[in-house]
Amino acid sequence: MSPERAPVGDLFRRFRERLAAEGPERLGGPGARAGHGPKVTPTGAGPGANGGGPLLAGPQGGSRATGSGAGAARTDRGAAELGLAPQPPRDVAPAERPRRKGRRGGGGEQLTVPPAEFTSYYGRPILKAPVWKWDIAAYLFTGGLAAGSSLLAAGGQLTGRPALRRAGRVTSLAAVTASAYFLIHDLGKPARFHHMLRVAKLTSPMSVGTWILSTFGPAAGVAAIAEAAPWLPERGLLGLGRKLLPPAGHAAGLVAAVTAPALSTYTGVLLADTAVPSWHEAYPELPTIFAGSALASGAGVGLLAAPTAQAGPARRLAVAGGALELWGSHRVETRLGLLSEPYTVGTAGKLLKAGRALTAAGVTGALIGRRSRLLSALSGGALIAASVCTRFGIFHGGVASAKDPKYTVVPQRERAGRSEHRATDVNGPGAGPTGG
């Protein structure tokens, strides 16, 4: 059983009496710069040994901390003799590290490392580039050409221009047939196109586009077949077809013309609905570009195939389509910031630049070549070539933006920085309960 200890009050009372009798230096207080008080008190040590105080443990009675005399490193002079840094003044508050304002105005340690630049794992792309090949770019062009030609044919039909109507209907059927071929070739199996018709999903551009193509194709086919009615005999079963085909062709041509705007623009919506950076960010401009390209290519067909006396609607269509195409191309090359770069360099930049030049030349030729059959034909060829360059340029620009990781990382960090800045402004110091 351990012996009973004295009460805490008695111990404290004895310590005060001893402190009053012997002084703080004897007890290792502020006067004795030796850290933990006396350690050894040799017999016979008088007032001259260590200034009337006890000798401290260590070589030559030094401090356990420095080993070079009692409190040698506790003064600036002693520290200088030992090659140590001077002690800071006791009346100076310790310096505080600067703080960084957090997301919502809170505290946080300031970062001293500069922000890291964009990177990816061994420089590999962050997104998987589209697996589409040239056949999808060709599908974009032929779909627009079919839509523009059907609008041209409807204009010729309503204004009594048979050459314009005929050229538009035949070209529309040929283009939509090529579109179906390119699409099925990309799918790999013809049955996959049939399987896409088993559902109708309005939120899916691919599903909507499949139904648009399925509606447009038969209508364009009936309208084009109706152009062969004059070649059929007047009597017999074929003679009945000769009488029924023209009105059926007129109705089918109008159905194709009504469906044509959706056919010409849904491919732009389809590209913008992907995660490819330069396609996704250009969602307002891509449908406009594709609509203008479709109108310009249809106008080119009219200028090529119709005589100058019947090419009036084609010229007006060329001006409208060229204006839309040039405006949209300029926007995607200037509005998107870093994501505009893929449309200005490399293959995409060359194609889009050539497309703009050909569009301008085609529109100019259509306006000044009202009486020149040769100039009208050259203008029509330029407009069709411009549509090819524009569609392939947009396609290559998007693929290039998916292959380079900076087009994914840098815009994401910029959006995150803007969001953090807005949150700091709303929730920063002085903001009211509602952020005002």
JSON list of N, CA, C and O in Angstrom, two decimals, residues 56-87:
[
{"chain": "A", "resi": 56, "resn": "LEU", "atom": "N", "xyz": [24.76, 23.44, -13.10]},
{"chain": "A", "resi": 56, "resn": "LEU", "atom": "CA", "xyz": [23.85, 22.64, -13.92]},
{"chain": "A", "resi": 56, "resn": "LEU", "atom": "C", "xyz": [24.60, 21.48, -14.52]},
{"chain": "A", "resi": 56, "resn": "LEU", "atom": "O", "xyz": [25.81, 21.53, -14.74]},
{"chain": "A", "resi": 57, "resn": "ALA", "atom": "N", "xyz": [23.87, 20.41, -14.81]},
{"chain": "A", "resi": 57, "resn": "ALA", "atom": "CA", "xyz": [24.49, 19.22, -15.37]},
{"chain": "A", "resi": 57, "resn": "ALA", "atom": "C", "xyz": [25.03, 19.51, -16.75]},
{"chain": "A", "resi": 57, "resn": "ALA", "atom": "O", "xyz": [24.50, 20.34, -17.48]},
{"chain": "A", "resi": 58, "resn": "GLY", "atom": "N", "xyz": [26.10, 18.80, -17.11]},
{"chain": "A", "resi": 58, "resn": "GLY", "atom": "CA", "xyz": [26.69, 18.96, -18.42]},
{"chain": "A", "resi": 58, "resn": "GLY", "atom": "C", "xyz": [28.15, 19.23, -18.30]},
{"chain": "A", "resi": 58, "resn": "GLY", "atom": "O", "xyz": [28.68, 19.51, -17.23]},
{"chain": "A", "resi": 59, "resn": "PRO", "atom": "N", "xyz": [28.86, 19.22, -19.39]},
{"chain": "A", "resi": 59, "resn": "PRO", "atom": "CA", "xyz": [30.30, 19.51, -19.35]},
{"chain": "A", "resi": 59, "resn": "PRO", "atom": "C", "xyz": [30.52, 20.91, -18.84]},
{"chain": "A", "resi": 59, "resn": "PRO", "atom": "O", "xyz": [29.92, 21.86, -19.32]},
{"chain": "A", "resi": 60, "resn": "GLN", "atom": "N", "xyz": [31.42, 21.04, -17.83]},
{"chain": "A", "resi": 60, "resn": "GLN", "atom": "CA", "xyz": [31.79, 22.31, -17.24]},
{"chain": "A", "resi": 60, "resn": "GLN", "atom": "C", "xyz": [30.56, 23.00, -16.65]},
{"chain": "A", "resi": 60, "resn": "GLN", "atom": "O", "xyz": [30.44, 24.22, -16.68]},
{"chain": "A", "resi": 61, "resn": "GLY", "atom": "N", "xyz": [29.64, 22.22, -16.12]},
{"chain": "A", "resi": 61, "resn": "GLY", "atom": "CA", "xyz": [28.47, 22.82, -15.52]},
{"chain": "A", "resi": 61, "resn": "GLY", "atom": "C", "xyz": [27.59, 23.53, -16.50]},
{"chain": "A", "resi": 61, "resn": "GLY", "atom": "O", "xyz": [26.91, 24.48, -16.15]},
{"chain": "A", "resi": 62, "resn": "GLY", "atom": "N", "xyz": [27.58, 23.11, -17.76]},
{"chain": "A", "resi": 62, "resn": "GLY", "atom": "CA", "xyz": [26.82, 23.81, -18.80]},
{"chain": "A", "resi": 62, "resn": "GLY", "atom": "C", "xyz": [25.39, 23.33, -18.90]},
{"chain": "A", "resi": 62, "resn": "GLY", "atom": "O", "xyz": [24.93, 22.49, -18.16]},
{"chain": "A", "resi": 63, "resn": "SER", "atom": "N", "xyz": [24.69, 23.92, -19.88]},
{"chain": "A", "resi": 63, "resn": "SER", "atom": "CA", "xyz": [23.29, 23.59, -20.10]},
{"chain": "A", "resi": 63, "resn": "SER", "atom": "C", "xyz": [23.19, 22.24, -20.80]},
{"chain": "A", "resi": 63, "resn": "SER", "atom": "O", "xyz": [24.01, 21.89, -21.62]},
{"chain": "A", "resi": 64, "resn": "ARG", "atom": "N", "xyz": [22.14, 21.50, -20.47]},
{"chain": "A", "resi": 64, "resn": "ARG", "atom": "CA", "xyz": [21.92, 20.24, -21.16]},
{"chain": "A", "resi": 64, "resn": "ARG", "atom": "C", "xyz": [21.53, 20.47, -22.61]},
{"chain": "A", "resi": 64, "resn": "ARG", "atom": "O", "xyz": [21.67, 19.60, -23.44]},
{"chain": "A", "resi": 65, "resn": "ALA", "atom": "N", "xyz": [21.03, 21.66, -22.86]},
{"chain": "A", "resi": 65, "resn": "ALA", "atom": "CA", "xyz": [20.61, 21.95, -24.23]},
{"chain": "A", "resi": 65, "resn": "ALA", "atom": "C", "xyz": [21.77, 22.28, -25.13]},
{"chain": "A", "resi": 65, "resn": "ALA", "atom": "O", "xyz": [21.78, 21.95, -26.31]},
{"chain": "A", "resi": 66, "resn": "THR", "atom": "N", "xyz": [22.75, 23.01, -24.60]},
{"chain": "A", "resi": 66, "resn": "THR", "atom": "CA", "xyz": [23.86, 23.45, -25.44]},
{"chain": "A", "resi": 66, "resn": "THR", "atom": "C", "xyz": [25.19, 22.82, -25.05]},
{"chain": "A", "resi": 66, "resn": "THR", "atom": "O", "xyz": [26.08, 22.71, -25.89]},
{"chain": "A", "resi": 67, "resn": "GLY", "atom": "N", "xyz": [25.31, 22.46, -23.81]},
{"chain": "A", "resi": 67, "resn": "GLY", "atom": "CA", "xyz": [26.58, 21.88, -23.36]},
{"chain": "A", "resi": 67, "resn": "GLY", "atom": "C", "xyz": [27.70, 22.88, -23.36]},
{"chain": "A", "resi": 67, "resn": "GLY", "atom": "O", "xyz": [28.85, 22.50, -23.43]},
{"chain": "A", "resi": 68, "resn": "SER", "atom": "N", "xyz": [27.42, 24.18, -23.27]},
{"chain": "A", "resi": 68, "resn": "SER", "atom": "CA", "xyz": [28.48, 25.20, -23.34]},
{"chain": "A", "resi": 68, "resn": "SER", "atom": "C", "xyz": [28.23, 26.29, -22.32]},
{"chain": "A", "resi": 68, "resn": "SER", "atom": "O", "xyz": [28.20, 27.46, -22.63]},
{"chain": "A", "resi": 69, "resn": "GLY", "atom": "N", "xyz": [27.98, 25.91, -21.15]},
{"chain": "A", "resi": 69, "resn": "GLY", "atom": "CA", "xyz": [27.78, 26.92, -20.11]},
{"chain": "A", "resi": 69, "resn": "GLY", "atom": "C", "xyz": [26.32, 27.17, -19.87]},
{"chain": "A", "resi": 69, "resn": "GLY", "atom": "O", "xyz": [25.48, 27.00, -20.75]},
{"chain": "A", "resi": 70, "resn": "ALA", "atom": "N", "xyz": [26.03, 27.55, -18.65]},
{"chain": "A", "resi": 70, "resn": "ALA", "atom": "CA", "xyz": [24.65, 27.75, -18.25]},
{"chain": "A", "resi": 70, "resn": "ALA", "atom": "C", "xyz": [24.02, 28.88, -19.04]},
{"chain": "A", "resi": 70, "resn": "ALA", "atom": "O", "xyz": [24.43, 30.02, -18.93]},
{"chain": "A", "resi": 71, "resn": "GLY", "atom": "N", "xyz": [23.03, 28.54, -19.84]},
{"chain": "A", "resi": 71, "resn": "GLY", "atom": "CA", "xyz": [22.27, 29.55, -20.57]},
{"chain": "A", "resi": 71, "resn": "GLY", "atom": "C", "xyz": [23.04, 30.23, -21.66]},
{"chain": "A", "resi": 71, "resn": "GLY", "atom": "O", "xyz": [22.71, 31.34, -22.08]},
{"chain": "A", "resi": 72, "resn": "ALA", "atom": "N", "xyz": [24.11, 29.60, -22.18]},
{"chain": "A", "resi": 72, "resn": "ALA", "atom": "CA", "xyz": [24.93, 30.26, -23.19]},
{"chain": "A", "resi": 72, "resn": "ALA", "atom": "C", "xyz": [24.15, 30.55, -24.45]},
{"chain": "A", "resi": 72, "resn": "ALA", "atom": "O", "xyz": [24.34, 31.58, -25.09]},
{"chain": "A", "resi": 73, "resn": "ALA", "atom": "N", "xyz": [23.27, 29.65, -24.83]},
{"chain": "A", "resi": 73, "resn": "ALA", "atom": "CA", "xyz": [22.51, 29.85, -26.07]},
{"chain": "A", "resi": 73, "resn": "ALA", "atom": "C", "xyz": [21.18, 30.53, -25.84]},
{"chain": "A", "resi": 73, "resn": "ALA", "atom": "O", "xyz": [20.37, 30.63, -26.74]},
{"chain": "A", "resi": 74, "resn": "ARG", "atom": "N", "xyz": [20.95, 30.96, -24.57]},
{"chain": "A", "resi": 74, "resn": "ARG", "atom": "CA", "xyz": [19.70, 31.63, -24.27]},
{"chain": "A", "resi": 74, "resn": "ARG", "atom": "C", "xyz": [19.79, 33.13, -24.43]},
{"chain": "A", "resi": 74, "resn": "ARG", "atom": "O", "xyz": [18.82, 33.84, -24.19]},
{"chain": "A", "resi": 75, "resn": "THR", "atom": "N", "xyz": [20.93, 33.67, -24.80]},
{"chain": "A", "resi": 75, "resn": "THR", "atom": "CA", "xyz": [21.09, 35.09, -25.07]},
{"chain": "A", "resi": 75, "resn": "THR", "atom": "C", "xyz": [21.64, 35.26, -26.48]},
{"chain": "A", "resi": 75, "resn": "THR", "atom": "O", "xyz": [22.22, 34.33, -27.06]},
{"chain": "A", "resi": 76, "resn": "ASP", "atom": "N", "xyz": [21.44, 36.47, -27.05]},
{"chain": "A", "resi": 76, "resn": "ASP", "atom": "CA", "xyz": [21.95, 36.72, -28.40]},
{"chain": "A", "resi": 76, "resn": "ASP", "atom": "C", "xyz": [23.46, 36.61, -28.46]},
{"chain": "A", "resi": 76, "resn": "ASP", "atom": "O", "xyz": [24.01, 36.11, -29.43]},
{"chain": "A", "resi": 77, "resn": "ARG", "atom": "N", "xyz": [24.12, 37.07, -27.39]},
{"chain": "A", "resi": 77, "resn": "ARG", "atom": "CA", "xyz": [25.59, 37.02, -27.40]},
{"chain": "A", "resi": 77, "resn": "ARG", "atom": "C", "xyz": [26.08, 35.58, -27.34]},
{"chain": "A", "resi": 77, "resn": "ARG", "atom": "O", "xyz": [26.99, 35.17, -28.09]},
{"chain": "A", "resi": 78, "resn": "GLY", "atom": "N", "xyz": [25.45, 34.79, -26.46]},
{"chain": "A", "resi": 78, "resn": "GLY", "atom": "CA", "xyz": [25.83, 33.39, -26.36]},
{"chain": "A", "resi": 78, "resn": "GLY", "atom": "C", "xyz": [25.54, 32.62, -27.64]},
{"chain": "A", "resi": 78, "resn": "GLY", "atom": "O", "xyz": [26.31, 31.77, -28.06]},
{"chain": "A", "resi": 79, "resn": "ALA", "atom": "N", "xyz": [24.41, 32.94, -28.24]},
{"chain": "A", "resi": 79, "resn": "ALA", "atom": "CA", "xyz": [24.09, 32.27, -29.49]},
{"chain": "A", "resi": 79, "resn": "ALA", "atom": "C", "xyz": [25.07, 32.62, -30.59]},
{"chain": "A", "resi": 79, "resn": "ALA", "atom": "O", "xyz": [25.44, 31.78, -31.42]},
{"chain": "A", "resi": 80, "resn": "ALA", "atom": "N", "xyz": [25.51, 33.89, -30.62]},
{"chain": "A", "resi": 80, "resn": "ALA", "atom": "CA", "xyz": [26.49, 34.31, -31.63]},
{"chain": "A", "resi": 80, "resn": "ALA", "atom": "C", "xyz": [27.82, 33.59, -31.44]},
{"chain": "A", "resi": 80, "resn": "ALA", "atom": "O", "xyz": [28.48, 33.22, -32.40]},
{"chain": "A", "resi": 81, "resn": "GLU", "atom": "N", "xyz": [28.22, 33.40, -30.16]},
{"chain": "A", "resi": 81, "resn": "GLU", "atom": "CA", "xyz": [29.48, 32.71, -29.92]},
{"chain": "A", "resi": 81, "resn": "GLU", "atom": "C", "xyz": [29.42, 31.26, -30.37]},
{"chain": "A", "resi": 81, "resn": "GLU", "atom": "O", "xyz": [30.43, 30.69, -30.79]},
{"chain": "A", "resi": 82, "resn": "LEU", "atom": "N", "xyz": [28.24, 30.64, -30.28]},
{"chain": "A", "resi": 82, "resn": "LEU", "atom": "CA", "xyz": [28.10, 29.25, -30.68]},
{"chain": "A", "resi": 82, "resn": "LEU", "atom": "C", "xyz": [27.73, 29.09, -32.14]},
{"chain": "A", "resi": 82, "resn": "LEU", "atom": "O", "xyz": [27.53, 27.98, -32.62]},
{"chain": "A", "resi": 83, "resn": "GLY", "atom": "N", "xyz": [27.57, 30.21, -32.85]},
{"chain": "A", "resi": 83, "resn": "GLY", "atom": "CA", "xyz": [27.19, 30.13, -34.25]},
{"chain": "A", "resi": 83, "resn": "GLY", "atom": "C", "xyz": [25.73, 29.80, -34.47]},
{"chain": "A", "resi": 83, "resn": "GLY", "atom": "O", "xyz": [25.37, 29.24, -35.51]},
{"chain": "A", "resi": 84, "resn": "LEU", "atom": "N", "xyz": [24.87, 30.14, -33.48]},
{"chain": "A", "resi": 84, "resn": "LEU", "atom": "CA", "xyz": [23.45, 29.87, -33.60]},
{"chain": "A", "resi": 84, "resn": "LEU", "atom": "C", "xyz": [22.70, 31.14, -33.93]},
{"chain": "A", "resi": 84, "resn": "LEU", "atom": "O", "xyz": [23.23, 32.25, -33.77]},
{"chain": "A", "resi": 85, "resn": "ALA", "atom": "N", "xyz": [21.46, 30.98, -34.39]},
{"chain": "A", "resi": 85, "resn": "ALA", "atom": "CA", "xyz": [20.64, 32.16, -34.69]},
{"chain": "A", "resi": 85, "resn": "ALA", "atom": "C", "xyz": [20.20, 32.82, -33.41]},
{"chain": "A", "resi": 85, "resn": "ALA", "atom": "O", "xyz": [19.97, 32.16, -32.39]},
{"chain": "A", "resi": 86, "resn": "PRO", "atom": "N", "xyz": [20.09, 34.15, -33.39]},
{"chain": "A", "resi": 86, "resn": "PRO", "atom": "CA", "xyz": [19.64, 34.86, -32.18]},
{"chain": "A", "resi": 86, "resn": "PRO", "atom": "C", "xyz": [18.20, 34.52, -31.84]},
{"chain": "A", "resi": 86, "resn": "PRO", "atom": "O", "xyz": [17.40, 34.16, -32.70]},
{"chain": "A", "resi": 87, "resn": "GLN", "atom": "N", "xyz": [17.91, 34.61, -30.55]},
{"chain": "A", "resi": 87, "resn": "GLN", "atom": "CA", "xyz": [16.54, 34.35, -30.10]},
{"chain": "A", "resi": 87, "resn": "GLN", "atom": "C", "xyz": [15.63, 35.51, -30.49]},
{"chain": "A", "resi": 87, "resn": "GLN", "atom": "O", "xyz": [16.02, 36.66, -30.42]}
]
